[in-house]
Amino acid sequence: MNKAYLLLGPEEGDKKEKLDAIKREIKASYPDHEEESYYASDDSASSILSSLRQPSLFSSFRIVTINHLELAKKDSPLVKGLKEYVKTPQEDVCLIMISIDSTSFFSAEEEKKIEKTIFYEEFESNKINWIRTTFRKNFFAVTEDAIEEILSSVENNKAEMKNLIDLISSYYRAKDESKKVIDGDDVSAVITREKGENGYTLFKAIAKKDLEEALMIISSIALNDPMRLVGTLSTLTGEFRLTENAIELKEEGYSDKEIQKEARAITTSSFSPKGFNFRRRDGIFLCMRNYSKADIRRIIIYLIKSDNELKKAGGEAEDIFKDIVYNIIINAGKVNDRDIYTPLEVKLV
């Protein structure tokens, strides 16, 4: 078993499968293992590096995961400390470093001590074939408009696409045993029925700067399934990334119609799909009008930083998500002190 892993790239579905496989292997060998999860920042550097060297009093093995390593600067204390650590890792620790970037800040010599894997997003044609194959495993054929609806309705990774495909398949298997083909209306109907409000409706409310509507959407999502809040945050991040590129295209002289066809979410991958459908169009163009390019870039960084906090929130996830959205609409992601309760009482009463 390796003592250090570096999981890179934008394909979150395959990355998660690798992460789960590593943890299963460790769990089989060390049933009493402990897990610690951190977010990469200058503030967390001391805690992470101390934890890596500090032996556990209660378990024989530990997993230390560092998320969003792409936000750490190359000359930061965290990166310098990790470069030193991988040279002489602890025997009772597995270090897992995760980044959406496809490049590593480790030297070739340091990488000999690490198992590095890069998870690239697949070409659009491969994703289309993957969706067809996944439906076929569930005993359904799928139309072209259904595939387009799926690609535009969830985050661009296999994990979320598979969840939606399984949901659609289960729904129509129970509803109509004779049904063999899934079309775009079928996909849309399940999304509306099962999810109601989602990350895209929330993004549109944020784009309008309608705080009251945005908070009600969050409450609706949490009431239906609190576990969806993490995926909703991921959708918001993707839509703001797409808007960032749409603004750049606008600055280059593209028309609104050309922007809708050509815009792609700005990521480290060159394979993100181009364009957005009419359901997302209003939100994207509203966001372009109501937030500056600097605002959007700051909001993207803020959402990425908030991801780990939301994942750890447990029963407080809804309140934390409302804090996040308040900061986006009112402060464009600027404010760190997110005490929303007094302002909200004044605004909503």
XYZ file of C-alpha atoms in Angstrom:
349
model
C 0.000 0.000 0.000
C 1.310 3.410 -0.953
C 1.797 6.006 1.762
C 0.975 9.011 -0.468
C -1.447 9.529 -3.349
C -1.930 12.518 -5.635
C -5.312 12.501 -7.423
C -5.386 15.178 -10.115
C -7.723 16.387 -12.835
C -11.302 17.542 -13.379
C -13.140 14.191 -13.704
C -14.659 13.905 -10.230
C -16.546 10.652 -10.810
C -13.483 8.547 -11.664
C -11.492 10.370 -8.993
C -14.046 9.450 -6.333
C -13.967 5.795 -7.413
C -10.192 5.785 -6.933
C -10.508 7.479 -3.528
C -13.118 4.941 -2.396
C -10.916 2.060 -3.567
C -7.948 3.365 -1.555
C -10.094 3.708 1.566
C -11.601 0.210 1.138
C -8.123 -1.296 0.953
C -7.030 0.533 4.101
C -10.230 -0.396 5.940
C -9.672 -4.075 5.131
C -6.139 -3.965 6.542
C -6.805 -1.568 9.438
C -10.422 -1.804 10.699
C -9.600 0.641 13.506
C -8.209 3.322 11.178
C -9.014 7.022 11.630
C -9.732 9.589 8.913
C -8.924 13.306 8.869
C -9.954 15.685 6.088
C -8.547 19.153 5.446
C -8.989 22.001 2.997
C -5.776 23.346 1.443
C -5.115 26.891 2.634
C -2.418 28.886 4.351
C -4.481 28.831 7.546
C -4.618 25.023 7.609
C -0.933 24.393 6.779
C 0.239 24.125 10.372
C -2.584 21.771 11.385
C -2.072 19.494 8.366
C 1.699 19.206 8.712
C 1.495 18.652 12.474
C -1.143 15.972 12.029
C 0.954 14.090 9.470
C 3.823 13.723 11.968
C 1.782 13.222 15.127
C 1.093 9.544 16.006
C -2.427 8.493 16.897
C -3.220 7.307 20.414
C -6.333 5.378 19.390
C -5.732 3.698 16.021
C -3.050 1.766 14.183
C -3.414 3.723 10.934
C -4.694 7.085 9.712
C -5.905 8.527 6.414
C -5.181 12.245 5.974
C -6.973 13.804 2.987
C -6.181 17.283 1.648
C -8.884 18.680 -0.651
C -8.619 21.432 -3.287
C -4.832 21.424 -3.376
C -5.055 23.577 -6.517
C -5.643 26.618 -4.298
C -2.313 26.269 -2.483
C 0.478 28.441 -3.890
C 3.689 26.742 -4.999
C 5.783 28.648 -2.471
C 3.278 28.335 0.395
C 4.233 26.745 3.750
C 1.805 23.895 3.007
C 3.393 22.969 -0.311
C 6.921 23.246 1.068
C 5.936 21.073 4.018
C 4.312 18.429 1.810
C 7.350 18.284 -0.462
C 9.487 17.545 2.585
C 6.992 15.095 4.067
C 6.744 12.786 1.015
C 10.505 12.229 1.183
C 10.127 10.533 4.587
C 6.447 9.677 5.123
C 5.081 8.202 8.343
C 4.566 4.445 8.307
C 1.122 4.666 9.924
C -0.310 7.404 7.668
C -1.782 7.406 4.165
C -1.718 10.907 2.688
C -4.250 11.590 -0.094
C -3.924 14.905 -1.950
C -6.751 15.938 -4.285
C -6.749 18.708 -6.905
C -8.794 19.671 -9.972
C -5.544 20.775 -11.647
C -3.785 18.355 -13.987
C -0.263 19.428 -13.020
C 1.807 18.617 -9.949
C 4.076 20.898 -7.925
C 6.230 17.902 -6.889
C 9.578 17.297 -8.585
C 10.264 14.117 -10.550
C 12.329 12.797 -7.637
C 9.572 13.550 -5.120
C 6.949 11.916 -7.354
C 8.806 8.598 -7.040
C 7.427 8.511 -3.485
C 3.841 9.195 -4.645
C 1.236 7.351 -6.679
C 0.006 10.055 -9.047
C -3.121 9.645 -11.160
C -4.634 12.248 -13.494
C -8.369 11.982 -14.179
C -9.174 13.839 -17.379
C -12.684 14.660 -18.527
C -13.588 12.575 -21.526
C -14.374 13.883 -24.982
C -18.022 14.733 -25.545
C -18.430 11.757 -27.905
C -17.093 9.407 -25.223
C -19.523 10.809 -22.643
C -22.406 10.296 -25.041
C -21.363 6.671 -25.582
C -20.928 6.218 -21.827
C -24.475 7.480 -21.162
C -25.859 5.109 -23.818
C -23.934 2.179 -22.337
C -25.030 2.976 -18.785
C -28.691 3.121 -19.828
C -28.236 -0.130 -21.752
C -26.996 -1.801 -18.554
C -30.261 -0.663 -17.001
C -32.155 -2.226 -19.966
C -33.151 1.047 -21.655
C -32.335 2.677 -24.978
C -31.940 6.468 -24.923
C -32.628 9.188 -27.509
C -30.298 12.017 -28.507
C -32.402 14.695 -26.820
C -32.407 12.663 -23.595
C -28.612 12.552 -23.657
C -28.477 16.321 -24.213
C -30.888 16.856 -21.315
C -28.707 14.768 -18.994
C -25.496 16.536 -20.020
C -27.074 19.931 -19.368
C -28.823 18.999 -16.123
C -26.014 17.721 -13.911
C -22.387 18.483 -13.182
C -20.067 17.301 -15.914
C -18.753 14.122 -14.306
C -19.676 10.446 -14.333
C -20.641 10.303 -10.667
C -23.552 12.742 -11.013
C -24.540 11.475 -14.451
C -24.764 7.898 -13.173
C -26.853 8.965 -10.185
C -29.333 10.650 -12.521
C -29.382 7.730 -14.979
C -30.076 5.268 -12.143
C -32.824 7.532 -10.801
C -34.487 7.767 -14.232
C -34.185 4.022 -14.826
C -35.650 3.142 -11.437
C -38.558 5.520 -11.899
C -39.674 4.210 -15.311
C -38.993 0.562 -14.434
C -41.461 0.906 -11.563
C -43.955 3.034 -13.516
C -44.127 1.122 -16.803
C -42.526 -2.306 -17.238
C -43.111 -2.185 -21.004
C -41.127 1.034 -21.499
C -37.877 0.468 -23.394
C -36.812 3.943 -24.642
C -36.030 7.072 -22.578
C -36.457 10.427 -24.348
C -35.779 14.044 -23.356
C -39.262 14.612 -21.937
C -38.842 11.533 -19.753
C -35.583 12.897 -18.346
C -37.091 16.340 -17.768
C -40.143 14.837 -16.052
C -38.040 12.865 -13.574
C -35.821 15.838 -12.793
C -38.881 18.001 -12.139
C -40.702 15.316 -10.151
C -37.804 14.054 -8.068
C -35.767 17.173 -7.596
C -38.057 20.168 -7.980
C -35.756 23.058 -7.151
C -32.123 22.424 -8.011
C -28.752 24.081 -8.498
C -29.852 25.701 -11.761
C -32.997 27.310 -10.310
C -30.905 28.475 -7.355
C -28.280 29.937 -9.692
C -30.971 31.881 -11.561
C -32.259 33.356 -8.273
C -28.703 34.323 -7.319
C -28.176 35.790 -10.793
C -31.267 37.968 -10.233
C -29.908 38.880 -6.777
C -33.223 37.761 -5.307
C -32.154 36.756 -1.795
C -35.609 35.743 -0.568
C -36.223 33.431 -3.532
C -32.724 31.933 -3.232
C -33.191 31.129 0.456
C -36.577 29.522 -0.193
C -35.026 27.339 -2.907
C -32.322 26.184 -0.485
C -34.990 25.310 2.096
C -36.922 23.357 -0.558
C -33.841 21.375 -1.590
C -32.909 20.642 2.030
C -36.468 19.567 2.883
C -36.543 17.114 -0.016
C -33.023 15.708 0.517
C -30.329 17.509 2.581
C -27.633 15.345 0.946
C -28.250 17.196 -2.343
C -26.877 20.466 -0.961
C -23.249 19.499 -1.695
C -24.127 18.695 -5.320
C -26.084 21.943 -5.538
C -23.018 23.909 -4.493
C -21.025 22.122 -7.198
C -23.651 23.120 -9.774
C -23.421 26.770 -8.681
C -19.652 26.683 -9.125
C -20.018 25.234 -12.617
C -22.554 27.866 -13.681
C -20.381 30.723 -12.404
C -17.407 29.230 -14.294
C -19.554 29.133 -17.431
C -20.616 32.753 -16.900
C -16.971 33.766 -16.496
C -16.239 32.475 -19.996
C -19.453 33.990 -21.382
C -18.285 37.423 -20.214
C -14.915 36.908 -21.904
C -16.656 35.975 -25.158
C -18.861 39.077 -24.840
C -15.728 41.196 -24.460
C -14.390 39.624 -27.657
C -17.485 40.750 -29.562
C -19.521 37.524 -29.652
C -23.304 37.903 -29.985
C -25.652 36.433 -27.359
C -26.549 33.615 -29.752
C -22.861 32.828 -30.368
C -22.142 32.923 -26.615
C -24.935 30.417 -25.951
C -23.382 28.104 -28.529
C -19.670 28.554 -27.704
C -19.330 29.275 -23.946
C -17.754 26.592 -21.816
C -16.994 26.381 -18.103
C -13.445 27.579 -17.454
C -11.559 24.610 -15.957
C -8.136 23.012 -16.236
C -9.571 20.627 -18.842
C -9.867 21.398 -22.544
C -12.737 18.915 -22.894
C -15.570 20.716 -21.085
C -18.707 20.821 -23.294
C -19.566 23.965 -25.213
C -22.812 25.870 -24.972
C -25.871 25.840 -22.742
C -29.547 25.148 -23.367
C -32.479 27.571 -23.153
C -33.316 26.480 -19.577
C -29.968 27.857 -18.393
C -29.816 30.847 -20.743
C -31.715 33.341 -18.588
C -29.587 32.620 -15.521
C -26.310 32.998 -17.412
C -27.252 36.319 -19.034
C -28.741 37.696 -15.803
C -25.514 36.855 -14.012
C -23.482 38.596 -16.719
C -25.520 41.769 -16.183
C -25.657 41.766 -12.382
C -22.106 40.696 -11.469
C -18.781 41.984 -12.749
C -16.061 39.707 -14.071
C -14.055 40.363 -10.883
C -17.112 39.525 -8.773
C -17.599 36.223 -10.566
C -13.961 35.213 -10.226
C -14.065 36.010 -6.497
C -17.333 34.087 -6.089
C -15.842 31.005 -7.792
C -12.912 30.994 -5.360
C -15.315 31.552 -2.461
C -17.526 28.618 -3.544
C -14.520 26.320 -3.851
C -13.358 27.309 -0.372
C -16.875 26.740 0.997
C -17.158 23.221 -0.438
C -15.241 21.460 2.336
C -17.059 23.422 5.045
C -20.413 22.334 3.641
C -19.338 18.684 3.401
C -18.440 18.703 7.104
C -21.561 20.610 8.184
C -23.870 17.680 8.888
C -27.154 18.922 10.333
C -26.076 22.549 9.931
C -25.648 22.277 6.152
C -28.792 24.241 5.302
C -27.843 27.201 7.524
C -24.278 27.221 6.212
C -25.513 27.112 2.600
C -27.801 30.067 3.309
C -24.813 31.952 4.733
C -22.866 31.215 1.560
C -25.644 32.431 -0.731
C -26.193 35.545 1.394
C -22.514 36.420 0.988
C -22.690 35.931 -2.768
C -25.787 38.080 -3.330
C -25.039 40.816 -0.797
C -21.228 40.875 -0.778
C -20.157 39.107 -4.022
C -18.131 36.688 -1.885
C -16.076 39.400 -0.168
C -17.058 39.010 3.487
C -15.699 36.246 5.697
C -17.857 37.016 8.744
C -21.118 35.460 7.653
C -23.576 36.431 10.380
C -26.775 36.586 8.352
C -29.501 36.302 10.924
C -30.117 39.961 11.850
C -29.989 41.224 8.240
C -32.335 38.470 7.105
C -34.917 39.249 9.786
C -35.009 42.850 8.591
C -35.158 41.957 4.891
C -37.700 39.144 4.935
C -40.225 40.376 7.498
